[in-house]
XYZ file of C-alpha atoms in Angstrom:
475
model
C -1.174 0.821 59.732
C 2.143 -0.161 58.022
C 5.208 0.244 60.255
C 8.316 2.337 58.830
C 10.230 -1.017 59.450
C 7.837 -3.128 57.422
C 7.794 -0.722 54.492
C 11.639 -0.736 54.613
C 11.503 -4.671 54.296
C 9.283 -4.366 51.384
C 11.259 -1.912 49.552
C 14.323 -3.948 50.118
C 12.575 -7.086 48.675
C 11.365 -5.015 45.712
C 13.121 -6.574 42.513
C 15.741 -4.164 41.112
C 14.507 -4.852 37.593
C 11.367 -2.631 38.745
C 13.688 0.191 39.688
C 15.001 2.254 36.928
C 18.812 1.804 36.459
C 19.310 0.289 40.027
C 21.360 -2.393 38.380
C 23.888 0.317 37.074
C 25.422 0.257 40.487
C 28.182 -2.079 41.579
C 30.766 -2.531 44.282
C 33.224 -0.471 42.537
C 30.943 2.381 41.634
C 28.015 2.401 44.627
C 24.730 4.151 43.322
C 25.318 7.377 45.549
C 28.822 7.830 44.170
C 27.322 7.200 40.641
C 24.439 9.618 40.868
C 27.039 12.463 42.092
C 29.295 11.862 39.354
C 26.149 11.943 36.961
C 25.621 15.654 37.996
C 28.010 16.887 35.319
C 25.562 15.620 32.833
C 23.014 17.606 34.208
C 24.851 20.599 34.042
C 25.477 19.895 30.194
C 21.829 19.403 29.836
C 21.103 22.799 31.311
C 23.455 24.473 28.816
C 22.125 22.450 26.003
C 18.629 23.471 26.767
C 19.744 27.100 26.936
C 21.598 27.173 23.609
C 19.492 24.914 21.356
C 16.161 25.224 23.072
C 15.468 28.589 24.630
C 18.114 31.113 23.318
C 17.264 30.092 19.552
C 13.551 31.086 20.366
C 14.410 34.316 22.076
C 16.969 35.608 19.604
C 14.819 34.649 16.594
C 11.407 36.169 17.939
C 11.986 38.293 20.902
C 15.358 39.726 20.052
C 14.652 39.847 16.223
C 18.188 38.491 15.236
C 17.898 36.653 11.724
C 17.404 32.871 11.986
C 20.642 32.212 9.890
C 22.872 34.132 12.358
C 21.278 32.226 15.176
C 21.946 29.150 13.568
C 25.575 30.052 13.048
C 25.838 31.139 16.477
C 24.243 27.985 18.107
C 26.517 25.679 15.678
C 29.761 27.766 16.790
C 30.674 24.743 19.363
C 31.091 22.870 16.076
C 34.670 24.365 15.959
C 35.686 21.995 19.008
C 33.762 18.962 18.183
C 36.257 17.259 16.123
C 38.677 17.704 18.986
C 36.722 15.569 21.492
C 38.644 12.308 19.983
C 41.661 13.994 20.783
C 40.660 15.295 24.063
C 39.471 11.600 24.881
C 42.822 10.272 23.859
C 44.909 13.186 26.124
C 42.702 12.164 29.003
C 43.402 8.324 28.628
C 47.341 9.137 28.823
C 47.442 12.475 30.677
C 50.158 12.613 33.176
C 50.089 15.453 35.946
C 51.948 16.278 39.244
C 48.700 15.305 41.062
C 48.612 12.122 39.515
C 45.297 12.561 38.013
C 43.980 11.772 34.178
C 40.358 13.049 33.970
C 40.033 15.457 36.676
C 42.146 18.401 35.194
C 40.186 18.191 31.994
C 36.998 18.238 33.910
C 37.762 21.118 35.766
C 38.843 23.310 32.890
C 36.059 22.323 30.928
C 33.941 23.701 33.646
C 35.944 26.798 33.774
C 35.178 27.303 30.071
C 31.562 26.723 30.667
C 31.157 29.306 33.362
C 32.988 31.813 31.395
C 31.038 31.639 28.498
C 27.827 31.805 30.291
C 29.043 34.753 32.344
C 29.336 37.031 29.463
C 26.634 35.549 27.226
C 23.453 37.567 28.171
C 25.251 40.935 27.483
C 26.661 39.824 24.291
C 23.260 38.850 23.078
C 21.633 42.277 23.908
C 24.399 43.705 21.767
C 23.784 41.039 19.150
C 20.016 42.159 18.895
C 21.242 45.753 18.058
C 20.417 47.219 21.588
C 23.472 49.266 21.199
C 24.964 52.590 19.737
C 28.074 50.818 19.114
C 29.221 48.872 15.865
C 27.337 45.742 15.169
C 30.538 43.670 15.057
C 31.208 44.278 18.841
C 28.016 42.286 19.503
C 28.434 39.547 17.166
C 32.317 38.961 18.490
C 31.061 39.002 21.844
C 28.220 36.411 21.300
C 30.525 34.174 19.138
C 33.142 34.213 21.920
C 30.480 33.218 24.450
C 29.315 30.347 22.403
C 32.659 29.281 21.575
C 33.682 29.057 25.332
C 30.549 27.106 26.357
C 30.740 24.953 23.505
C 34.605 24.170 24.256
C 33.599 23.447 27.897
C 30.826 21.232 27.179
C 32.604 18.834 24.975
C 35.430 18.530 27.178
C 33.328 17.852 30.193
C 30.960 15.431 28.575
C 33.735 13.506 26.726
C 36.080 13.021 29.604
C 33.152 12.635 32.180
C 32.035 9.732 30.341
C 35.312 8.348 30.189
C 35.875 8.692 33.773
C 32.600 6.721 34.489
C 33.375 3.924 32.179
C 36.884 3.850 34.275
C 35.006 3.357 37.424
C 32.463 1.067 36.378
C 33.186 -2.925 35.911
C 32.931 -3.805 32.117
C 29.514 -5.638 32.617
C 27.990 -2.517 33.965
C 29.445 0.104 31.481
C 26.500 0.050 29.229
C 24.065 0.627 32.092
C 26.081 3.283 33.492
C 26.454 5.284 30.121
C 22.585 4.794 29.720
C 22.031 6.529 33.338
C 24.404 9.153 32.522
C 22.637 9.908 29.357
C 19.186 9.940 31.076
C 20.637 12.349 33.625
C 21.652 14.692 30.549
C 17.968 14.468 29.486
C 16.705 14.889 33.037
C 18.804 18.209 33.119
C 17.250 19.128 29.868
C 13.811 18.364 31.130
C 14.153 20.306 34.325
C 16.051 23.355 32.682
C 13.167 23.419 29.949
C 10.652 23.764 32.496
C 12.730 26.064 34.636
C 13.597 28.486 31.747
C 10.007 28.401 30.532
C 8.964 29.478 34.162
C 11.615 32.114 34.075
C 11.147 33.680 30.713
C 7.206 33.384 30.485
C 7.014 37.111 30.744
C 10.073 38.101 28.803
C 12.438 41.065 29.578
C 16.237 41.542 29.210
C 16.711 41.501 32.824
C 15.016 38.068 33.326
C 17.143 36.835 30.394
C 20.292 38.021 32.141
C 19.281 36.316 35.542
C 18.254 33.169 33.714
C 21.808 32.814 32.107
C 23.843 33.622 34.932
C 21.993 31.449 37.214
C 22.653 28.715 34.720
C 26.670 29.607 34.864
C 26.599 29.536 38.844
C 24.479 26.013 38.970
C 27.092 24.813 36.359
C 30.281 25.472 38.411
C 28.325 23.968 41.542
C 27.029 20.854 39.808
C 30.474 19.998 38.259
C 32.373 20.712 41.454
C 30.354 18.102 43.493
C 30.380 15.791 40.546
C 34.210 15.427 40.420
C 35.022 15.823 44.113
C 36.869 12.515 45.053
C 36.060 10.574 41.947
C 39.349 9.842 40.695
C 42.013 8.320 42.911
C 45.428 9.736 42.475
C 48.066 7.480 40.966
C 51.756 8.138 41.511
C 52.536 6.391 38.384
C 50.877 9.104 36.387
C 53.266 11.683 37.612
C 56.202 10.318 35.539
C 56.344 12.783 32.721
C 59.223 11.209 31.192
C 57.608 7.715 30.531
C 56.648 7.071 26.880
C 53.296 7.620 25.803
C 51.479 6.211 22.663
C 50.923 8.913 19.913
C 47.402 9.791 18.956
C 48.031 8.265 15.286
C 48.999 4.928 16.588
C 46.282 4.675 19.028
C 43.751 5.717 16.359
C 45.038 2.955 14.160
C 44.939 0.245 16.750
C 41.282 1.357 17.378
C 40.288 0.837 13.676
C 41.886 -2.439 13.815
C 39.033 -3.627 16.096
C 36.149 -3.667 13.565
C 34.670 -1.557 10.802
C 34.762 1.879 12.889
C 34.484 4.063 9.388
C 31.037 2.523 8.863
C 30.114 2.578 12.447
C 30.947 6.256 12.788
C 29.316 6.875 9.419
C 26.122 5.703 10.596
C 26.278 7.592 13.956
C 27.064 10.736 12.079
C 24.305 10.647 9.227
C 21.720 9.498 11.750
C 22.666 12.267 14.460
C 22.384 15.021 11.464
C 18.862 13.334 10.680
C 17.739 14.063 14.070
C 19.509 17.303 14.602
C 18.270 19.562 11.912
C 15.248 20.340 13.793
C 17.087 21.227 17.169
C 16.927 25.004 16.395
C 13.678 24.937 14.440
C 11.052 23.171 16.849
C 10.474 25.929 19.047
C 10.285 28.856 16.244
C 7.941 26.208 14.257
C 5.699 25.997 17.260
C 5.779 29.949 17.647
C 5.354 30.933 13.976
C 3.287 28.067 12.579
C 1.222 26.910 15.354
C 1.304 30.294 17.438
C 2.612 29.001 20.822
C 3.914 31.336 23.469
C 7.612 31.564 24.796
C 6.776 29.323 27.806
C 4.786 26.710 25.766
C 7.424 26.424 23.135
C 10.280 26.134 25.867
C 8.247 23.137 27.348
C 8.746 21.329 24.138
C 12.295 20.887 24.841
C 11.024 19.270 28.260
C 8.824 16.935 26.085
C 11.543 16.129 24.034
C 13.766 15.314 26.927
C 11.023 13.127 28.387
C 10.904 11.149 24.875
C 14.603 10.586 25.069
C 14.686 9.562 28.513
C 12.118 6.761 27.628
C 14.254 5.993 24.639
C 17.399 5.410 26.662
C 15.553 3.359 29.273
C 13.980 0.995 26.448
C 17.323 0.726 24.502
C 19.258 -0.187 27.754
C 16.781 -2.774 28.608
C 16.907 -4.368 25.210
C 20.835 -4.236 25.201
C 20.967 -5.735 28.592
C 18.884 -8.915 27.501
C 21.247 -9.373 24.519
C 19.778 -7.344 21.691
C 22.286 -6.112 18.739
C 23.052 -2.556 19.371
C 22.706 -1.998 15.640
C 19.451 -3.327 15.297
C 18.374 -1.149 17.896
C 19.915 1.920 16.440
C 17.775 1.228 13.234
C 14.700 0.881 15.227
C 15.491 4.450 16.654
C 15.856 5.545 12.928
C 12.390 4.060 12.234
C 10.814 6.016 14.847
C 12.429 9.066 13.718
C 11.068 8.861 10.501
C 7.438 8.379 11.755
C 8.057 11.376 14.264
C 9.110 13.739 11.331
C 6.297 12.907 9.402
C 3.944 13.460 12.377
C 5.456 16.899 12.929
C 5.137 17.844 9.345
C 1.338 17.069 9.475
C 0.821 19.207 12.456
C 0.810 22.344 10.302
C -1.791 21.340 7.676
C -3.882 19.814 10.671
C -3.183 22.980 12.825
C -3.211 20.470 15.686
C -1.094 21.324 18.752
C -1.794 17.643 20.052
C -0.217 16.068 16.719
C 2.647 18.271 16.939
C 3.475 17.316 20.563
C 3.231 13.702 19.672
C 5.657 13.952 16.913
C 8.134 15.893 19.472
C 7.853 13.066 21.924
C 8.693 10.613 19.108
C 11.652 12.581 18.013
C 12.841 12.443 21.540
C 12.237 8.639 21.739
C 13.830 7.658 18.502
C 16.972 9.790 19.293
C 17.227 8.420 22.592
C 17.329 4.832 21.289
C 19.479 5.587 18.413
C 21.988 7.575 20.444
C 22.232 5.030 23.122
C 22.706 2.069 20.714
C 25.484 3.721 18.668
C 27.307 4.659 21.654
C 27.010 1.269 23.164
C 28.146 -0.492 19.847
C 31.437 1.984 19.816
C 32.165 1.348 23.561
C 31.944 -2.311 23.299
C 34.466 -2.427 20.562
C 37.019 -0.317 22.168
C 40.367 -1.952 23.041
C 41.549 -1.905 26.638
C 42.943 1.453 27.750
C 41.282 3.328 24.924
C 37.751 4.158 26.171
C 38.557 7.878 26.135
C 39.361 7.687 22.631
C 36.533 5.514 21.780
C 33.913 7.583 23.373
C 35.673 10.775 22.037
C 35.529 9.418 18.380
C 31.877 8.775 18.862
C 31.191 12.258 20.523
C 33.293 13.908 17.886
C 31.398 12.491 15.064
C 28.021 13.004 16.798
C 28.798 16.662 17.854
C 29.970 17.622 14.425
C 27.055 15.966 12.590
C 24.652 17.720 15.039
C 26.551 21.133 14.805
C 26.506 21.022 11.073
C 22.926 19.946 10.844
C 21.887 22.727 13.268
C 23.644 25.340 11.016
C 22.237 23.697 7.892
C 18.552 23.482 9.157
C 18.522 27.178 10.011
C 20.268 28.372 6.764
C 17.784 26.033 4.688
C 14.943 27.181 6.543
C 15.693 31.070 5.884
C 16.267 30.218 2.144
C 13.019 28.281 1.571
C 11.110 30.651 3.557
C 12.465 33.739 1.397
C 11.512 31.827 -1.798
C 8.182 30.940 -0.428
C 7.653 34.561 0.736
C 8.327 35.866 -2.691
C 5.793 33.469 -4.305
C 8.568 31.407 -6.252
C 7.289 28.174 -5.155
C 3.710 29.027 -5.866
C 0.824 30.417 -3.910
C 0.095 27.210 -2.204
C 3.533 27.007 -0.472
C 3.706 30.761 0.368
C 2.958 29.867 4.198
C 5.519 29.992 7.123
C 5.280 26.024 7.261
C 7.119 25.709 3.998
C 10.686 26.358 5.021
C 10.189 24.071 8.225
C 8.653 21.170 6.140
C 11.485 21.129 3.582
C 13.923 20.489 6.632
C 11.935 17.768 8.145
C 11.691 16.000 4.695
C 15.327 16.139 4.414
C 15.640 14.674 7.717
C 13.487 11.839 6.744
C 15.621 11.020 3.873
C 18.698 11.108 6.167
C 17.018 8.831 8.234
C 16.553 6.158 5.596
C 20.041 6.547 4.527
C 21.200 5.726 7.945
C 19.166 2.598 7.795
C 21.188 1.744 4.642
C 24.492 2.278 6.097
C 23.706 0.261 9.309
C 22.554 -2.675 7.575
C 25.903 -4.314 6.855
C 26.688 -3.776 10.418
C 23.617 -5.804 11.961
C 24.919 -8.996 13.675
C 23.376 -12.283 12.113
C 21.188 -13.738 14.831
C 21.414 -17.656 14.958
C 18.328 -19.373 16.040
C 17.924 -20.132 19.570
C 21.260 -18.457 20.427
C 21.619 -14.908 22.028
C 24.732 -13.534 23.654
C 24.598 -11.822 27.188
C 26.088 -8.488 27.798
C 28.152 -9.749 30.671
C 29.735 -12.509 28.118
C 30.068 -9.853 25.343
C 31.885 -7.652 27.973
C 34.110 -10.431 29.065
C 34.848 -11.279 25.363
C 35.913 -7.570 24.272
C 37.900 -7.060 27.468
C 39.904 -10.298 26.657
């Protein structure tokens, strides 16, 4: 029998390369502290699944809310998305009496998340028409709930990523961001399975319990995540000290490279992957006749594909691969994924649909990590928050716009198809969804065209290590 001591020695001798993200830890940011910090991403993942995974299906199918109205509600956090660059900039330069830059933004973002989730279930019940009062009360309450959650999500995620890159050495920053991104998807995976189990037998009481449980969990996870992460700096208490303006900082950032094209590629690609966010679960329910539990599990499958994509992208970038080439690879996988999902309807095949969903997650994971790494590596010293905020603002704005456009377009095409205006062959529920998936394929092809000029020429026999790249940009 193998003793505990022998097993421990064997574990220690195990190559870190075989342990996922083991080399993301460093002396400055040990693994235990890094994993604790990453809990803010888990809370963001839980809320993301609730908003774009579970609630859209429940609102459309069980509560009979029109898909167009659902799409608008889910995309309301878009209002705050452009502010992510400004939030990142302010957290770079914030001065407080306690000497913190990032922690105040993380805390108030958490409070916004909690407040929105606390009132959301009752607002949704009113929105469904289960009230004797005027309809606008439910619509206004639901809008306020989604706005609060969205503002909290944008603040917590932007500043949390900036804090993580503050704590990590430059060479480890891409690995740390990859680990945090995987924790986001892990939160989505667990939340997808959890909400699926809780709501397998749907009732309004179960909906209230699920959402309020998410509110309490969000507060607990974010509180543990930010505890003793940022050291207090007395130099940050001097409010009279001069601080750079947002416009000057943005101009300095743009001098570091083709930021316009870089962010344009990230935005178009994100829209290409994002239009389906509100449609995959209704597609499974209406076209393939899957139940609530089964369609919610699709979110878990999507997250699993994304986790795999982040891991593959991180390994490739750590070996010196060009971030823009990896982004192009993610777009190509996305094109194949949406073609697969589209074929699931005429084939009436649930396995084909599941394969397409997994490939969407894989391509989106590779694309998101590659574009984020490309932006982060080009950020000047002291402007990590602004760089991550700019990428996050473009990504969130593109995703929110795509979600709203996808839902509205699906409703419009489905209405035309239902009236027979598109012909008898297209008078089926899958038509509206299929048009959206075809547009996503076109957007991903456009993304490839925008990425092309950004790709780094590869000299024969020469590859630049991530450590050397980090040292170059830090200098």
